[in-house]
Tab-separated table of N, CA, C and O in Angstrom:
chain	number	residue	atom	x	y	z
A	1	UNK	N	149.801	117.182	199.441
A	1	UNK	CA	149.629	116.008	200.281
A	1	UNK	C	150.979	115.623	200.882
A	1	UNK	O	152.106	115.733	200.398
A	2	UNK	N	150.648	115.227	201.854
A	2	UNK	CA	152.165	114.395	202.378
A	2	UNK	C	151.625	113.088	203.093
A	2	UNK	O	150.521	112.770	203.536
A	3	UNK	N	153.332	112.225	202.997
A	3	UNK	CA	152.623	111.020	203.725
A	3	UNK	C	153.606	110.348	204.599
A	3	UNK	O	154.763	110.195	204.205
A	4	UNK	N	153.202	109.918	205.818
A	4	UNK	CA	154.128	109.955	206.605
A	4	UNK	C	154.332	108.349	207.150
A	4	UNK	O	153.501	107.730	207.814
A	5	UNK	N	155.604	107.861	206.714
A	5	UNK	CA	155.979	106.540	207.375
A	5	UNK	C	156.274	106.151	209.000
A	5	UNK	O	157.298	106.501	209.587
A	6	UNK	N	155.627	105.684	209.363
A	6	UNK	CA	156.293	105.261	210.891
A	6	UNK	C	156.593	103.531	210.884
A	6	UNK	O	156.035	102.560	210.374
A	7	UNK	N	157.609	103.716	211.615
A	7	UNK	CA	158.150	102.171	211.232
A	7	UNK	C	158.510	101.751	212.873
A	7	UNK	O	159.350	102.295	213.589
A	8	UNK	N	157.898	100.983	213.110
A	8	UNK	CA	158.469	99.933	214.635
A	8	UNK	C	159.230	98.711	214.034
A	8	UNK	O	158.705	97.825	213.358
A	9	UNK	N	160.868	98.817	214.467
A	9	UNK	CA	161.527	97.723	214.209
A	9	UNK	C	161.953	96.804	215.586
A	9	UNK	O	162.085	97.516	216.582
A	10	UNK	N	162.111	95.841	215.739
A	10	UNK	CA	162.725	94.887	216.887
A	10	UNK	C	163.350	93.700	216.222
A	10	UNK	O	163.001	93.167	215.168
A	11	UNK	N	164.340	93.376	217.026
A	11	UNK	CA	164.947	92.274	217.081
A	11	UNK	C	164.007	90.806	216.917
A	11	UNK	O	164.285	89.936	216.093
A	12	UNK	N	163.066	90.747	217.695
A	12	UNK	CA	161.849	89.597	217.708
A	12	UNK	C	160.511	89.860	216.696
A	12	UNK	O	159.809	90.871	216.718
A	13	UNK	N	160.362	88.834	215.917
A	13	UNK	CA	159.700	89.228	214.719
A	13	UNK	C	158.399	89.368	215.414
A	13	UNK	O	158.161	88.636	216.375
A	14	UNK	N	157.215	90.573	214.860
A	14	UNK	CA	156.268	91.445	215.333
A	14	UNK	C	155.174	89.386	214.950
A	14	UNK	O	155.552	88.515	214.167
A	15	UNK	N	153.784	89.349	215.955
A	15	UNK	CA	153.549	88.460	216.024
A	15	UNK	C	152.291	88.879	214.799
A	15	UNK	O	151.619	89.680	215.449
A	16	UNK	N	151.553	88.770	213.275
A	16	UNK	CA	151.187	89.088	212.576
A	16	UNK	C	149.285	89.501	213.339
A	16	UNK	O	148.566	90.483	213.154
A	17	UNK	N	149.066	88.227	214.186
A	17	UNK	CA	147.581	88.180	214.598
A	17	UNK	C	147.462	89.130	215.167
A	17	UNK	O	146.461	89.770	214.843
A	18	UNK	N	148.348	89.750	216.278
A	18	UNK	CA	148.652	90.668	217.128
A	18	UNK	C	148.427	91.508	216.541
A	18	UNK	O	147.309	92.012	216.645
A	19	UNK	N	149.387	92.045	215.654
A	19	UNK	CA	149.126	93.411	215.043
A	19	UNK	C	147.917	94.110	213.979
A	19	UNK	O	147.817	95.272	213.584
A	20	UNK	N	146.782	92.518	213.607
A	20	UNK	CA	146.091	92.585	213.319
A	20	UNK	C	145.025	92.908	214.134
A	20	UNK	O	144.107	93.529	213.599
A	21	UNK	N	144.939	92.645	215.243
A	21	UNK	CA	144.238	93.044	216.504
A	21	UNK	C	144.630	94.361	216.647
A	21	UNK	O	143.562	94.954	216.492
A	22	UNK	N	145.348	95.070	216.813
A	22	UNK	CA	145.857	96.371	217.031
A	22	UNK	C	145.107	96.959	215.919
A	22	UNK	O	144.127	97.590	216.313
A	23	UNK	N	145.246	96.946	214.838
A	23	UNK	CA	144.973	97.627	213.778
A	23	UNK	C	143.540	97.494	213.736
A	23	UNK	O	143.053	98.332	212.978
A	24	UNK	N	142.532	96.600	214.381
A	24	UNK	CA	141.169	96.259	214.184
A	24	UNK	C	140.902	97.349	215.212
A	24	UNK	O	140.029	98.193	215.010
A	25	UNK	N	141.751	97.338	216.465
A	25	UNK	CA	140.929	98.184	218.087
A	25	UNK	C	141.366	99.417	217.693
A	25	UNK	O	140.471	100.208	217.992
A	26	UNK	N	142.677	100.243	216.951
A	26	UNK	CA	143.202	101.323	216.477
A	26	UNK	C	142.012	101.748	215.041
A	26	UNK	O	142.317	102.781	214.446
A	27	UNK	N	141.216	101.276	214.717
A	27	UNK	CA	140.816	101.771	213.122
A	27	UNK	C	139.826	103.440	213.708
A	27	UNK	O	139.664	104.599	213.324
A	28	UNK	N	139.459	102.653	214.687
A	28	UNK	CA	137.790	103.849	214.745
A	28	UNK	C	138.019	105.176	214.619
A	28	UNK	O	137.447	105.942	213.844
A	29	UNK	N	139.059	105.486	215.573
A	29	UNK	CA	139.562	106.609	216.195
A	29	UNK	C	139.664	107.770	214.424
A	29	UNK	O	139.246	108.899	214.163
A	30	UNK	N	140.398	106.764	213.638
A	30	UNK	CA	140.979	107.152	212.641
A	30	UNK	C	140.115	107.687	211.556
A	30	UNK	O	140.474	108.622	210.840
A	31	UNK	N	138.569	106.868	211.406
A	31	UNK	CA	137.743	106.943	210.469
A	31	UNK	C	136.862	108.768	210.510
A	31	UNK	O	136.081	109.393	211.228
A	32	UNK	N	137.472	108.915	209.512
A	32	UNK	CA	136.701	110.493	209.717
A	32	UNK	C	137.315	111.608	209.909
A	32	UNK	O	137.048	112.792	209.702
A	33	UNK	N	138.586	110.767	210.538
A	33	UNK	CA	139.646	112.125	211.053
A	33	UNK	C	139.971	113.315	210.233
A	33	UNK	O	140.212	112.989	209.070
A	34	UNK	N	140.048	114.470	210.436
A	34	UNK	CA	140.126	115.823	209.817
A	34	UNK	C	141.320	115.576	208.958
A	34	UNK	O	142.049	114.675	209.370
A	35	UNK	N	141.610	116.048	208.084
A	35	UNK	CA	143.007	115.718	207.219
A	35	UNK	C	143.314	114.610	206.906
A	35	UNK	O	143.983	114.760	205.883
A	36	UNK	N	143.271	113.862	207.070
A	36	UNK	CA	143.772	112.470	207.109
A	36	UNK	C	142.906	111.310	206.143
A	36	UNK	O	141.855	110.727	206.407
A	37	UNK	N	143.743	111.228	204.985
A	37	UNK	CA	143.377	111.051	203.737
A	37	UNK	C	143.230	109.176	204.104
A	37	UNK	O	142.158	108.706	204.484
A	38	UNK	N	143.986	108.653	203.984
A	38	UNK	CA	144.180	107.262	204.214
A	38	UNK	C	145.207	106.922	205.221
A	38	UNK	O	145.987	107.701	205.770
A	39	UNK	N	145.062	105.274	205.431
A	39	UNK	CA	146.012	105.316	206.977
A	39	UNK	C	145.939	103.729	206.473
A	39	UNK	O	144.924	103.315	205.912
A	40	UNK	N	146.998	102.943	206.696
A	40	UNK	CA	147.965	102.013	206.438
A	40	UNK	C	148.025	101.103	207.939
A	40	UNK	O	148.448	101.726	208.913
A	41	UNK	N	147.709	99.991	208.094
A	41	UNK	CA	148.716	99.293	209.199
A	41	UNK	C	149.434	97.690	208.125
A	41	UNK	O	148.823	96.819	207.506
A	42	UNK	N	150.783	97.898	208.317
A	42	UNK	CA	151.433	96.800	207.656
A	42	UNK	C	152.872	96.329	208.413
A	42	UNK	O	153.643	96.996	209.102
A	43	UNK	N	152.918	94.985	208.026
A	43	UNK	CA	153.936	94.056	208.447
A	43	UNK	C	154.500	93.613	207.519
A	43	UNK	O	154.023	92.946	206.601
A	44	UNK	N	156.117	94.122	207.763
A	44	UNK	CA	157.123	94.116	206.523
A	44	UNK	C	156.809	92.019	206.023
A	44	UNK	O	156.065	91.315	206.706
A	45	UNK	N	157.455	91.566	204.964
A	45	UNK	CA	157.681	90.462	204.696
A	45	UNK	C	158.598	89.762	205.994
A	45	UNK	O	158.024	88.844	206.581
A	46	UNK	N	159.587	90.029	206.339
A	46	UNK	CA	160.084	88.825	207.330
A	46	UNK	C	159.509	89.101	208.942
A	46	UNK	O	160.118	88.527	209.845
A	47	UNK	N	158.508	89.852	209.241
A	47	UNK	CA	157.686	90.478	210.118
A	47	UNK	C	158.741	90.890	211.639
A	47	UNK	O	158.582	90.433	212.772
A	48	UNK	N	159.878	91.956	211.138
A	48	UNK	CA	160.704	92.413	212.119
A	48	UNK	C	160.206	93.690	212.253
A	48	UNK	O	160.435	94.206	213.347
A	49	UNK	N	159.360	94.594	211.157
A	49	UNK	CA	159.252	95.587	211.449
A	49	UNK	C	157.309	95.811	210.858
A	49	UNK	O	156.517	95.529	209.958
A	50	UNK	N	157.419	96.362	211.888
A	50	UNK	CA	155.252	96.962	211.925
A	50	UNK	C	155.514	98.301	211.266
A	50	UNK	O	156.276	99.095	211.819
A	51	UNK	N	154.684	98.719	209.641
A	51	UNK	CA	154.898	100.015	209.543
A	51	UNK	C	153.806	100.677	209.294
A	51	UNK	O	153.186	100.335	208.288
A	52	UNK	N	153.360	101.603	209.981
A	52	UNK	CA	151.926	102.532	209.471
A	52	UNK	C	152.255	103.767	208.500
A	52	UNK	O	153.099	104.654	208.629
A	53	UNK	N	151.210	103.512	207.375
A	53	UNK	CA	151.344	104.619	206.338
A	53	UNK	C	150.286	105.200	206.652
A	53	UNK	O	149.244	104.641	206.994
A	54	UNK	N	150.575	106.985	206.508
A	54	UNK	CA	149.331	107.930	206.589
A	54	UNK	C	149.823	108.946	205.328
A	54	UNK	O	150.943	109.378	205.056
A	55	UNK	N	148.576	109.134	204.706
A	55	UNK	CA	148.609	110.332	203.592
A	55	UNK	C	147.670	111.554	204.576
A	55	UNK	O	146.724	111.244	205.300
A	56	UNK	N	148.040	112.544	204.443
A	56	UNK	CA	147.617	113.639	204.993
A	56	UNK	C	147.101	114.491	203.859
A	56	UNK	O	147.397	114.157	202.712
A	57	UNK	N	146.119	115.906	204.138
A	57	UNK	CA	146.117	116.663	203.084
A	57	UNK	C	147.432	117.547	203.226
A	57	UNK	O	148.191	117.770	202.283
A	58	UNK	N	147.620	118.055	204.611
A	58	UNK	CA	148.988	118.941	204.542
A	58	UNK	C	149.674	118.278	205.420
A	58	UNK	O	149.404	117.219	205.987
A	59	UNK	N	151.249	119.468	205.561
A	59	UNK	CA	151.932	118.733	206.399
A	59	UNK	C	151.470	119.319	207.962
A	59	UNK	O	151.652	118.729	209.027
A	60	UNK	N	150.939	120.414	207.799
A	60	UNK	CA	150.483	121.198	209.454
A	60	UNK	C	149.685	119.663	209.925
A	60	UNK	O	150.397	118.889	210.564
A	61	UNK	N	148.758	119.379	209.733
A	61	UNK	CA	148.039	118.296	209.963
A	61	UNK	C	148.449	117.155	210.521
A	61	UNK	O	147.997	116.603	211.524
A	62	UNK	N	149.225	116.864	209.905
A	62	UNK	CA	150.590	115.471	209.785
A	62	UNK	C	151.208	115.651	211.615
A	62	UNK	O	151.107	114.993	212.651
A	63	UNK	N	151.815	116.863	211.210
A	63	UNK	CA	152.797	117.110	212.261
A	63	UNK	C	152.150	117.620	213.649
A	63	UNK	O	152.772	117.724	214.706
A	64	UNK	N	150.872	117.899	213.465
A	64	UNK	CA	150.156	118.389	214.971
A	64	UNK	C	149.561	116.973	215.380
A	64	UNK	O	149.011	116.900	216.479
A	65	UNK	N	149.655	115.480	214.316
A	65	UNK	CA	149.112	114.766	215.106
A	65	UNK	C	150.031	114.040	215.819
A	65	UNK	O	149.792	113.552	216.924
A	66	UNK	N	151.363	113.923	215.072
A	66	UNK	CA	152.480	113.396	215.920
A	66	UNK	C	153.354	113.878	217.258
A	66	UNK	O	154.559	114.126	217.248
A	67	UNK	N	152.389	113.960	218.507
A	67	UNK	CA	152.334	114.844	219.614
A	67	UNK	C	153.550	113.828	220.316
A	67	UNK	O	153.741	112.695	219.873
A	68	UNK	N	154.121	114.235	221.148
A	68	UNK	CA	155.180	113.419	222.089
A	68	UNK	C	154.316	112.753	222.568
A	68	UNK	O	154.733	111.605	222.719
A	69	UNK	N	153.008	112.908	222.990
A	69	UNK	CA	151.484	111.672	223.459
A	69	UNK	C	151.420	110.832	222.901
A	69	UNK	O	151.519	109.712	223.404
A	70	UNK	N	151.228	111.045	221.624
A	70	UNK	CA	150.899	110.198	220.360
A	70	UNK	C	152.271	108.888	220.615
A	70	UNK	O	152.186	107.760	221.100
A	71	UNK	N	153.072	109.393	220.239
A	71	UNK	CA	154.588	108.737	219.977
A	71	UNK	C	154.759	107.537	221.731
A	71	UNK	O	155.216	106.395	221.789
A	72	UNK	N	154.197	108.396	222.878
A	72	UNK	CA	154.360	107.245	223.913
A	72	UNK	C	153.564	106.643	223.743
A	72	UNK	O	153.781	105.498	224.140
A	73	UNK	N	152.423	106.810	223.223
A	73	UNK	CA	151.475	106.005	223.386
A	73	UNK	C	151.251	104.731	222.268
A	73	UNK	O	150.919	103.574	222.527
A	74	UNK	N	151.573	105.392	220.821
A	74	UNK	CA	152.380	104.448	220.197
A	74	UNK	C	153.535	103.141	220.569
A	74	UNK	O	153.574	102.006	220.096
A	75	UNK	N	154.276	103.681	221.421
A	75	UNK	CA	155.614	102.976	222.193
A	75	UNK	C	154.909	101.685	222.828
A	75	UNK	O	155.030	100.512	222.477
A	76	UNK	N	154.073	102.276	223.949
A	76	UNK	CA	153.684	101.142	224.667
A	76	UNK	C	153.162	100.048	223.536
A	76	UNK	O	153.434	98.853	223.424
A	77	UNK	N	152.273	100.945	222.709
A	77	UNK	CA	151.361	99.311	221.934
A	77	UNK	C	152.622	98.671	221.216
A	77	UNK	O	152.810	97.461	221.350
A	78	UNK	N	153.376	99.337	220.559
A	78	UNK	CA	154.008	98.392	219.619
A	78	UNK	C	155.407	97.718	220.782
A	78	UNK	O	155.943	96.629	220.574
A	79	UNK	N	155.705	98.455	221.724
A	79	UNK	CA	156.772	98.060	222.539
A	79	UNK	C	157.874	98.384	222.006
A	79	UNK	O	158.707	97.506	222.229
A	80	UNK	N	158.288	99.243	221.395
A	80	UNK	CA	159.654	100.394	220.752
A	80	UNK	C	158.885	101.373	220.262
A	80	UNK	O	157.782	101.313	219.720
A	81	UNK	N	159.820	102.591	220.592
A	81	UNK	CA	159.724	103.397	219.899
A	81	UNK	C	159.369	103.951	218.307
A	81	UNK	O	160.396	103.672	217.689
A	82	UNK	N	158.855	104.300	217.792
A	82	UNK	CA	159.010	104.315	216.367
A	82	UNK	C	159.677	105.765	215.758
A	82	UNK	O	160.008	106.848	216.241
A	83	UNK	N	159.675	105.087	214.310
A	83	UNK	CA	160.778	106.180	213.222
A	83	UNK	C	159.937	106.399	212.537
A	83	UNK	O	159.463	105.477	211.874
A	84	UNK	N	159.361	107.877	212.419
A	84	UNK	CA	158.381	108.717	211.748
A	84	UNK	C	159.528	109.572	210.740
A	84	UNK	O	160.439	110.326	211.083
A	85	UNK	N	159.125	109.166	209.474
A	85	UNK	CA	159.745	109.949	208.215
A	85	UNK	C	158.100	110.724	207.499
A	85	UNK	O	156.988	110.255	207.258
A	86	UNK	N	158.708	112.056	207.366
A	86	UNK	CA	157.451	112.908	206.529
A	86	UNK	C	158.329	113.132	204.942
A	86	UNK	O	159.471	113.460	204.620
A	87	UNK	N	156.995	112.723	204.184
A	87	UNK	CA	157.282	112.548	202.865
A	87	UNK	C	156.253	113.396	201.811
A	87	UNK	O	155.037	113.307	201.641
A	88	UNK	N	157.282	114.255	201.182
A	88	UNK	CA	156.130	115.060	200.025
A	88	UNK	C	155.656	113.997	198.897
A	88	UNK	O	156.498	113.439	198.194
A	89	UNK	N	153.821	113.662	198.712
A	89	UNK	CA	153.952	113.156	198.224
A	89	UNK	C	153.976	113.771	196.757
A	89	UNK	O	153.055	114.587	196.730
A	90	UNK	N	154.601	113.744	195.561
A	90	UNK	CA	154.431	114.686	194.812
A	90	UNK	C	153.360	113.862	193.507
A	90	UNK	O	152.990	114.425	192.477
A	91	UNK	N	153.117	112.815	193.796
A	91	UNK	CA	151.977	112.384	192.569
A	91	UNK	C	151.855	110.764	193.276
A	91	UNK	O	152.654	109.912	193.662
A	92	UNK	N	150.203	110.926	193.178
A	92	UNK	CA	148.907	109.883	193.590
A	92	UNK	C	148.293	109.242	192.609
A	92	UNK	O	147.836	109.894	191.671
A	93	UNK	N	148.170	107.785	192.654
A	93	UNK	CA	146.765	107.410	192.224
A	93	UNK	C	145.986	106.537	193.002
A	93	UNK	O	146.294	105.590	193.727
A	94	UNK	N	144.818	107.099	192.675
A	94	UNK	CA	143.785	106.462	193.591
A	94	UNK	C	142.835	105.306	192.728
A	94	UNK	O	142.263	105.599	191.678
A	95	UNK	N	142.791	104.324	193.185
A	95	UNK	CA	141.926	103.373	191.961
A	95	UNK	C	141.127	102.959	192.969
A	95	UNK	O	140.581	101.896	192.676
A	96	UNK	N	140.760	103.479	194.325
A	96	UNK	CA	139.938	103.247	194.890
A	96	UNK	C	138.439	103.222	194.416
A	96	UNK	O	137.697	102.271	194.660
A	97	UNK	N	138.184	103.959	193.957
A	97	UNK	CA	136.925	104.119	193.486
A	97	UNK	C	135.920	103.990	192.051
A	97	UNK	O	134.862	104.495	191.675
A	98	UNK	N	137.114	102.811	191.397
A	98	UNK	CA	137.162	102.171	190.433
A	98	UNK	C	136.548	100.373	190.328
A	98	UNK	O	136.630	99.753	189.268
């Protein structure tokens, strides 16, 4: 598995409702998606930075979805660029289904 951080930071703190809206009109696309184990939208504590977590099954997966498309198109919604870190995850728990 791997899991990959993307982080939008700015100077002007991210507006929380907003990005809750984003994350409501962004979910669909996501539900079902091939590889793509779980998917994250979060707003740090002092709300300067928006960060989406994705667990993948591999990293091929991971990395064919983060297209230079993906990344502008990302840009516009959040309005910066973001910082995509890929991370091995080397141990999970899931209490989801508990």
């Amino acid at each position: 598995m791997i899991g990959v951080l993307v982080t939008f930071a700015q100077t002007d703190k991210f507006d929380r409702s907003t990005l809750a809206k984003i994350a409501d009109e962004l979910r669909e696309p996501f539900e079902g998606m091939a590889g793509l184990r779980f998917k994250s939208f979060m707003l740090d504590e002092d709300g300067g930075q928006a960060r989406n977590f994705y667990v993948w099954d591999d990293v091929e997966k991971a990395r064919a979805f983060f297209t230079e498309e993906i990344v502008d198109k990302v840009t516009g919604i959040y309005g910066v660029p973001p910082k995509i870190e890929y991370l091995d995850i080397v141990g999970f728990v899931d209490n989801s289904g508990t």
